[in-house]
Short mmCIF file of C-alpha atoms in Angstrom, two decimals:
data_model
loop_
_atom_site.label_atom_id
_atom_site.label_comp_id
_atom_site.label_asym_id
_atom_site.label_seq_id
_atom_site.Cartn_x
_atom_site.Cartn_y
_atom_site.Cartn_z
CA UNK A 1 103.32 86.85 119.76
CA UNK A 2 105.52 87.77 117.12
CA UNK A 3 109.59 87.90 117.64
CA UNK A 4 111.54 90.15 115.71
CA UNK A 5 115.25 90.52 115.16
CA UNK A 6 117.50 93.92 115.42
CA UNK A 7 117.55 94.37 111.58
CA UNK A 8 113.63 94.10 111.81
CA UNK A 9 113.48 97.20 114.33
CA UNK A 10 116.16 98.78 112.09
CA UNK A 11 113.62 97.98 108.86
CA UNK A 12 110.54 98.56 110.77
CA UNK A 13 111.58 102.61 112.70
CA UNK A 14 114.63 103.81 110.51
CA UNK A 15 116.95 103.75 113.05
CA UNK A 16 120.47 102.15 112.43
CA UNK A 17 121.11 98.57 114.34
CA UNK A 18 124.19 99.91 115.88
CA UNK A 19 122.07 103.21 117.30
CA UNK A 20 119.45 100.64 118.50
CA UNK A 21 122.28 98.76 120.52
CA UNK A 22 123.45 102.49 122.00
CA UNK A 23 120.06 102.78 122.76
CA UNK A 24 120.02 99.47 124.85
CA UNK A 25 123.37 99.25 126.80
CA UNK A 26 123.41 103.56 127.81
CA UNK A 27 119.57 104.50 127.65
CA UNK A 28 118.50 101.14 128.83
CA UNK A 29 115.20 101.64 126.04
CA UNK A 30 114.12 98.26 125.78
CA UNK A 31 116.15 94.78 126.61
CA UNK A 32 116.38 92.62 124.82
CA UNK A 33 115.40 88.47 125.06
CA UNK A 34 118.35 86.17 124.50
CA UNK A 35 118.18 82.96 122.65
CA UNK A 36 120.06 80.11 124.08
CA UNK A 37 122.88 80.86 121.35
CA UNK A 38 123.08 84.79 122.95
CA UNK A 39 121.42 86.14 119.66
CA UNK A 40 118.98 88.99 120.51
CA UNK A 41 115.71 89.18 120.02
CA UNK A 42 112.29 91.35 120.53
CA UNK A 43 108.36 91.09 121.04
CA UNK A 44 105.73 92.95 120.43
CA UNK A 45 105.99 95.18 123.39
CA UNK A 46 109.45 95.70 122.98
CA UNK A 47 108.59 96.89 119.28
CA UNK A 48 105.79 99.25 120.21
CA UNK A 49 108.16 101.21 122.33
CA UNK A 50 110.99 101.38 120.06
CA UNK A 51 108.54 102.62 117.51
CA UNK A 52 107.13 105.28 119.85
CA UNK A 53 110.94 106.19 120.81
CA UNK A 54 111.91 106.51 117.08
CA UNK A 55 108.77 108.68 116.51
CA UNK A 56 109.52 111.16 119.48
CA UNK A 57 113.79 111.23 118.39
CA UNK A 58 112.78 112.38 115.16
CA UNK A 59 110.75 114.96 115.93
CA UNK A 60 113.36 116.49 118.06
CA UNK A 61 112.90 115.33 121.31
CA UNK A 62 116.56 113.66 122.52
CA UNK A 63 117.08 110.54 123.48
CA UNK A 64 118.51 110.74 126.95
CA UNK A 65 114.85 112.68 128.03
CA UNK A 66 112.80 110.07 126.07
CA UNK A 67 114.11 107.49 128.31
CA UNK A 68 113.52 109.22 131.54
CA UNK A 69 110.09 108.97 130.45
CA UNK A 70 107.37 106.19 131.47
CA UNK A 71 105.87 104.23 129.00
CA UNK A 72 102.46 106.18 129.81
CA UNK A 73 104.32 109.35 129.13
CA UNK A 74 105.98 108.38 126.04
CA UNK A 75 102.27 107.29 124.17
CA UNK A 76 100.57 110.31 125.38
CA UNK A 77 103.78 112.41 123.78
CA UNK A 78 102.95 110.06 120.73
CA UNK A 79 99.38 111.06 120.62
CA UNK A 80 99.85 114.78 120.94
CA UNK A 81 102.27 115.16 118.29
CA UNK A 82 100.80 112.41 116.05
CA UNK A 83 97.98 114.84 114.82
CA UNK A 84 100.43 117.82 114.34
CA UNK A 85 103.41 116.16 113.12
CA UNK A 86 104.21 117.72 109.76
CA UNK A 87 107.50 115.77 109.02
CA UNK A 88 106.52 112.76 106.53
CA UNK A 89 108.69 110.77 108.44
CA UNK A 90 107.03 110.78 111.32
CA UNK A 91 103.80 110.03 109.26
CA UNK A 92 105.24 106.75 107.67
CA UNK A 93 106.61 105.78 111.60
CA UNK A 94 103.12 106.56 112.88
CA UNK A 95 101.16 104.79 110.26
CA UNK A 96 103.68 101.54 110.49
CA UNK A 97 102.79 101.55 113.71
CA UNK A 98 98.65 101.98 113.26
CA UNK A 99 99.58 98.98 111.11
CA UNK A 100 101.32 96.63 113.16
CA UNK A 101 98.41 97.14 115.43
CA UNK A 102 95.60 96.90 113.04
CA UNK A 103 94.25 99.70 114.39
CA UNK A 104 91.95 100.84 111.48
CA UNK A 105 90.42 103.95 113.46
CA UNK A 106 94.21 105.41 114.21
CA UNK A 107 95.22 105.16 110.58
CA UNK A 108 92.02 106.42 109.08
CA UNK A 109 92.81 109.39 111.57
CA UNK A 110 96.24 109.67 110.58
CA UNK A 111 95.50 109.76 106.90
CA UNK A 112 92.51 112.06 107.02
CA UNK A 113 94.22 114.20 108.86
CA UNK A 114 97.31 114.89 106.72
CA UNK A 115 94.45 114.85 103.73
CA UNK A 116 93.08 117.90 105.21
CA UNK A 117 96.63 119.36 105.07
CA UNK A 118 97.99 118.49 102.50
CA UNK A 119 95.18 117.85 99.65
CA UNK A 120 94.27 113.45 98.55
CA UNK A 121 96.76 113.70 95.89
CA UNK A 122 99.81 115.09 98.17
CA UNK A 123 98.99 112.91 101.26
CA UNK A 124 99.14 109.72 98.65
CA UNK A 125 102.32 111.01 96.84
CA UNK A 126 104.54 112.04 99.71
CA UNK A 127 102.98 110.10 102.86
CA UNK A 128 101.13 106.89 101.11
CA UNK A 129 103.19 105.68 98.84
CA UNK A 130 106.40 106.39 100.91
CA UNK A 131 104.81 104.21 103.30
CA UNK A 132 103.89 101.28 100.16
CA UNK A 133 107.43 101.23 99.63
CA UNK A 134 108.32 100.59 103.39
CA UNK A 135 105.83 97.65 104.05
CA UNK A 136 107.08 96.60 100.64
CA UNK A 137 110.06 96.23 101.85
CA UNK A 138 109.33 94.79 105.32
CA UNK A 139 107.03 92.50 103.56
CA UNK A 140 110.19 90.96 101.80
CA UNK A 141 111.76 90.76 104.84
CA UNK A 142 109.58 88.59 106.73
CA UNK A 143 109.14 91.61 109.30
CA UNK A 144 105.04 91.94 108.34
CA UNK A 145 102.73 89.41 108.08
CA UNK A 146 100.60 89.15 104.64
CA UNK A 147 97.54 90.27 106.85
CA UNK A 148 99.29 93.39 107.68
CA UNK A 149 99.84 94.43 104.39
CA UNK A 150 96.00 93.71 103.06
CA UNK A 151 94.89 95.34 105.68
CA UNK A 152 96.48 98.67 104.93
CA UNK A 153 96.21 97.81 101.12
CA UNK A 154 92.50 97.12 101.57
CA UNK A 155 91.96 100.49 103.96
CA UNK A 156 93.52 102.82 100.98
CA UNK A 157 91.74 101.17 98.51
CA UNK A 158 88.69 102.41 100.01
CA UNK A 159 90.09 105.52 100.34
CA UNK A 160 90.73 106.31 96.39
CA UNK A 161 87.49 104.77 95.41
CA UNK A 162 85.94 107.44 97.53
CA UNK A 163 87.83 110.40 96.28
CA UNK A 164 87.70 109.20 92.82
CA UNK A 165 83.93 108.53 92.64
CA UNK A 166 83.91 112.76 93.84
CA UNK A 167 85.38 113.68 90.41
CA UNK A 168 82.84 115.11 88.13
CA UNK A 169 84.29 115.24 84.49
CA UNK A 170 84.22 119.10 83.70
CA UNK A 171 83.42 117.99 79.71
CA UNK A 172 83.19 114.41 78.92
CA UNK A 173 81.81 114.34 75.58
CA UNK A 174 85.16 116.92 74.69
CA UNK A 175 88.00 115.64 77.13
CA UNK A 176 90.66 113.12 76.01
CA UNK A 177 89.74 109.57 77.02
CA UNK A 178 92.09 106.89 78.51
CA UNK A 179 91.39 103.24 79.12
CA UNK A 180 92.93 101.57 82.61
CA UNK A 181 93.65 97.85 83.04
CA UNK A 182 96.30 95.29 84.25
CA UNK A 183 97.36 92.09 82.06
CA UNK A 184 95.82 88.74 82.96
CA UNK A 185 97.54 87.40 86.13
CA UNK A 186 98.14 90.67 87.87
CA UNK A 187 95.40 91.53 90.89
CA UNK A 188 97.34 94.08 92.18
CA UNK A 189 95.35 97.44 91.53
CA UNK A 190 96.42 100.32 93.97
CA UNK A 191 98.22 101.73 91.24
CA UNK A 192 95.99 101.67 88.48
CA UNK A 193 93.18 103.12 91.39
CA UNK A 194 95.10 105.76 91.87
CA UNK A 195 96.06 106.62 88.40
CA UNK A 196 92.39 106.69 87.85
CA UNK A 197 92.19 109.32 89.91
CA UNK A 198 94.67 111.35 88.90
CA UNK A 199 93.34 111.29 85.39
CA UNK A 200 90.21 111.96 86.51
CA UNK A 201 90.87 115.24 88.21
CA UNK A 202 92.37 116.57 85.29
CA UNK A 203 89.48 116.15 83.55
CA UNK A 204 90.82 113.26 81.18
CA UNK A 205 87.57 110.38 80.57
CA UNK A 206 88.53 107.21 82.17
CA UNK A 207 87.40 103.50 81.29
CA UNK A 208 88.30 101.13 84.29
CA UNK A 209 88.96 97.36 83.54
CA UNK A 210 90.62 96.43 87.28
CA UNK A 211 92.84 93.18 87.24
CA UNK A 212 93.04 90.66 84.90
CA UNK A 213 92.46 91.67 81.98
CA UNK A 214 92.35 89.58 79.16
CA UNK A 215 94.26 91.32 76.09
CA UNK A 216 91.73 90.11 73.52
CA UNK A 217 89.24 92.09 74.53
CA UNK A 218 90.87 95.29 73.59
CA UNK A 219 90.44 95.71 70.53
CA UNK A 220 86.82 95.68 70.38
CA UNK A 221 87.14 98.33 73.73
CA UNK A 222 89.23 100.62 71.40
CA UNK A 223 86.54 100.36 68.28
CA UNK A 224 83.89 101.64 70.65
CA UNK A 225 85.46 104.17 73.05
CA UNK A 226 88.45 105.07 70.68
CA UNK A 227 90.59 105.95 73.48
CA UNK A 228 93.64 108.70 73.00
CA UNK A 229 95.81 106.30 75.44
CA UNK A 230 96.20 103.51 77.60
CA UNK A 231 97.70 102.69 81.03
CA UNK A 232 98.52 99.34 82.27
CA UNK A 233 99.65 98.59 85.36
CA UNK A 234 102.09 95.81 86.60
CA UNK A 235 103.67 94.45 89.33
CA UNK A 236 103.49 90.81 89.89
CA UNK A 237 105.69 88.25 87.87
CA UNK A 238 103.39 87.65 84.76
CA UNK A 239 104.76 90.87 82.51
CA UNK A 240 107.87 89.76 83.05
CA UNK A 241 107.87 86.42 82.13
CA UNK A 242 105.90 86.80 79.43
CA UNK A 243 107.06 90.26 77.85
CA UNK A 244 107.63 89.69 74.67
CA UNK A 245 104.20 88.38 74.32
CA UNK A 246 102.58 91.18 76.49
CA UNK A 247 103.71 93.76 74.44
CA UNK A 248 102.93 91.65 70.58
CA UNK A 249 99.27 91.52 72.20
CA UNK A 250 99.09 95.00 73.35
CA UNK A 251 100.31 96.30 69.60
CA UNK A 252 97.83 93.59 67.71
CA UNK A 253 94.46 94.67 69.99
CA UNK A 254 95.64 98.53 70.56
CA UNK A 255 97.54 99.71 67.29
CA UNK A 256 99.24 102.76 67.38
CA UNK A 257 97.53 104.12 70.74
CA UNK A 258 99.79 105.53 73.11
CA UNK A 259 100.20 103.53 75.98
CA UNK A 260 101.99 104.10 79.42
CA UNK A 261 103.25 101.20 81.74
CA UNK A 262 103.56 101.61 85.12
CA UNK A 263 104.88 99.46 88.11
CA UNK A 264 108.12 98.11 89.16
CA UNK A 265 108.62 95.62 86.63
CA UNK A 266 108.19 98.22 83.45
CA UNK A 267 112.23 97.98 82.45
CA UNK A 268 114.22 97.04 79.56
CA UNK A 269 112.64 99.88 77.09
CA UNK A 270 113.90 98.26 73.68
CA UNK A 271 111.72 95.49 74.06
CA UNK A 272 108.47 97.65 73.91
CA UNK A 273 106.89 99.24 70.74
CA UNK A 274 108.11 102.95 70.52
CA UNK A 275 104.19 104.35 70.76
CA UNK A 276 104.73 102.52 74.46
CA UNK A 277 106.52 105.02 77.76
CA UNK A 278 107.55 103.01 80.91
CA UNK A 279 107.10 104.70 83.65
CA UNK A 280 108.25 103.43 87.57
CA UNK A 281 106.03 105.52 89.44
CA UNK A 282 103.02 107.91 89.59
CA UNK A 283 105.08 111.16 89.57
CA UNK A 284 106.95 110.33 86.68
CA UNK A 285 103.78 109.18 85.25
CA UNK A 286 101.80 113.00 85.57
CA UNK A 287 105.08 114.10 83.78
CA UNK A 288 104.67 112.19 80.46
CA UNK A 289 100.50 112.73 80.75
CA UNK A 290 101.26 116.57 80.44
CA UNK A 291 103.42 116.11 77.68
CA UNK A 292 101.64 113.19 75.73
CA UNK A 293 97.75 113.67 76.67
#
């Protein structure tokens, strides 16, 4: 049984510590344990219906009727409203909570369902990667477990494999052609997926090298696909530590072929060759494609 502190609920539903204490002492929402020193702290039960409150607050019901609800009440409030919810909000709070519970069939749900709203690429840009961020975050915090965030990693991997092996290439031997690949050390590939799939539905040719990549390869990938661009994707600690060699390697094996970098860690723009663009996310990302590609 996990224990969490108030700034984990505060990380974990969006709601302010000091609302979560208003919450307590007038609504009487959850109570909390004490530790011998008087510092509060919460379980998993207490967390489930803090989450479920949070949910139901922000999609308009107020607090002082949540709370005259019974627990039973409160999920079955969370259920109806889960599938209908259109604020992406109350996606993220709903999917954090699918999470926590590694409940695989409620978050395949969730996700398919604001798929068939919204379209793949929408539900990852404004609902998925929103929600990245968050567990990102948590992660850092100590308020998820590593299993937690593999597990929802792992489930939307499977998701843009899927939807990328759909895309048929309009006019392959014609359309522009773009190879995809992270530097050696980085296994970290939900970006570079999706990019794939982006590229893919806009009818650009895509090589895939995953993870790992070593850089002297490269060249002899350019001689035989002759690629129009690159994209590499990083997030763990190896680009940055070794920058100044990444980017020596990535003009010796690639030339002059544009090349787009993409992850948290793509800063500090003077230290790349100018045929290089950073870029920190995916949206920013479809921007320079239109323009370069």
């Amino acid at each position: 049984m996990s224990q969490y502190s108030i700034k984990d609920l505060e990380l974990l539903t969006g709601i302010k510590s000091h609302t979560l204490r208003i919450w307590e002492s007038r609504y009487n929402v959850i109570t909390p344990k004490r530790t011998k020193t008087n510092i509060r702290y919460y379980l998993d039960e207490d967390l489930r219906k803090i989450l479920n409150v949070a949910h139901l607050n922000k999609l308009g019901y107020k607090i002082s009727k949540i709370a005259k609800l019974s627990e039973e009440e409160r999920n079955e409030l969370v259920l109806e409203n889960s599938v209908d919810c259109e604020q992406i909000e109350g996606q993220i709070q709903c999917l954090t909570k699918a999470m926590l519970n590694y409940d695989e069939q409620e978050f395949n749900h969730l996700l398919a369902n604001a798929t068939l709203k919204m379209g793949f690429e929408r539900c990852m840009l404004e609902i998925a990667y929103p929600f990245l961020e968050k567990i990102g975050k948590l992660w850092q915090a100590s308020s998820i477990c590593v299993a937690q965030e593999h597990f929802v990693s792992n489930l939307l991997r499977q998701k843009i494999i899927v939807a990328t092996d759909g895309q048929m290439l309009k006019d392959p031997e014609n359309s522009k052609r773009a190879i995809l690949f992270c530097p050696p050390g980085e296994i970290h590939e939900l970006n570079l997926l999706f990019v794939n799939y982006i590229l893919r539905i806009r009818n650009i040719h895509t090589l895939y090298l995953g993870t790992d990549m070593p850089l002297c390869d490269l060249s002899n990938v350019k001689a035989h696909y002759k690629p129009h661009c690159f994209v590499m994707a990083m997030t763990a600690g190896y680009a940055q530590k070794n920058q100044s060699a990444l980017n020596e390697q990535l003009k010796i094996q690639l030339g002059d072929t544009s090349g787009f970098l993409i992850g948290s860690l793509c800063n500090k723009k003077s230290e790349w060759h100018n045929n290089i663009h950073l870029v920190k996310n995916i949206k920013e990302l479809e921007k320079q494609l239109k323009s370069s590609v």
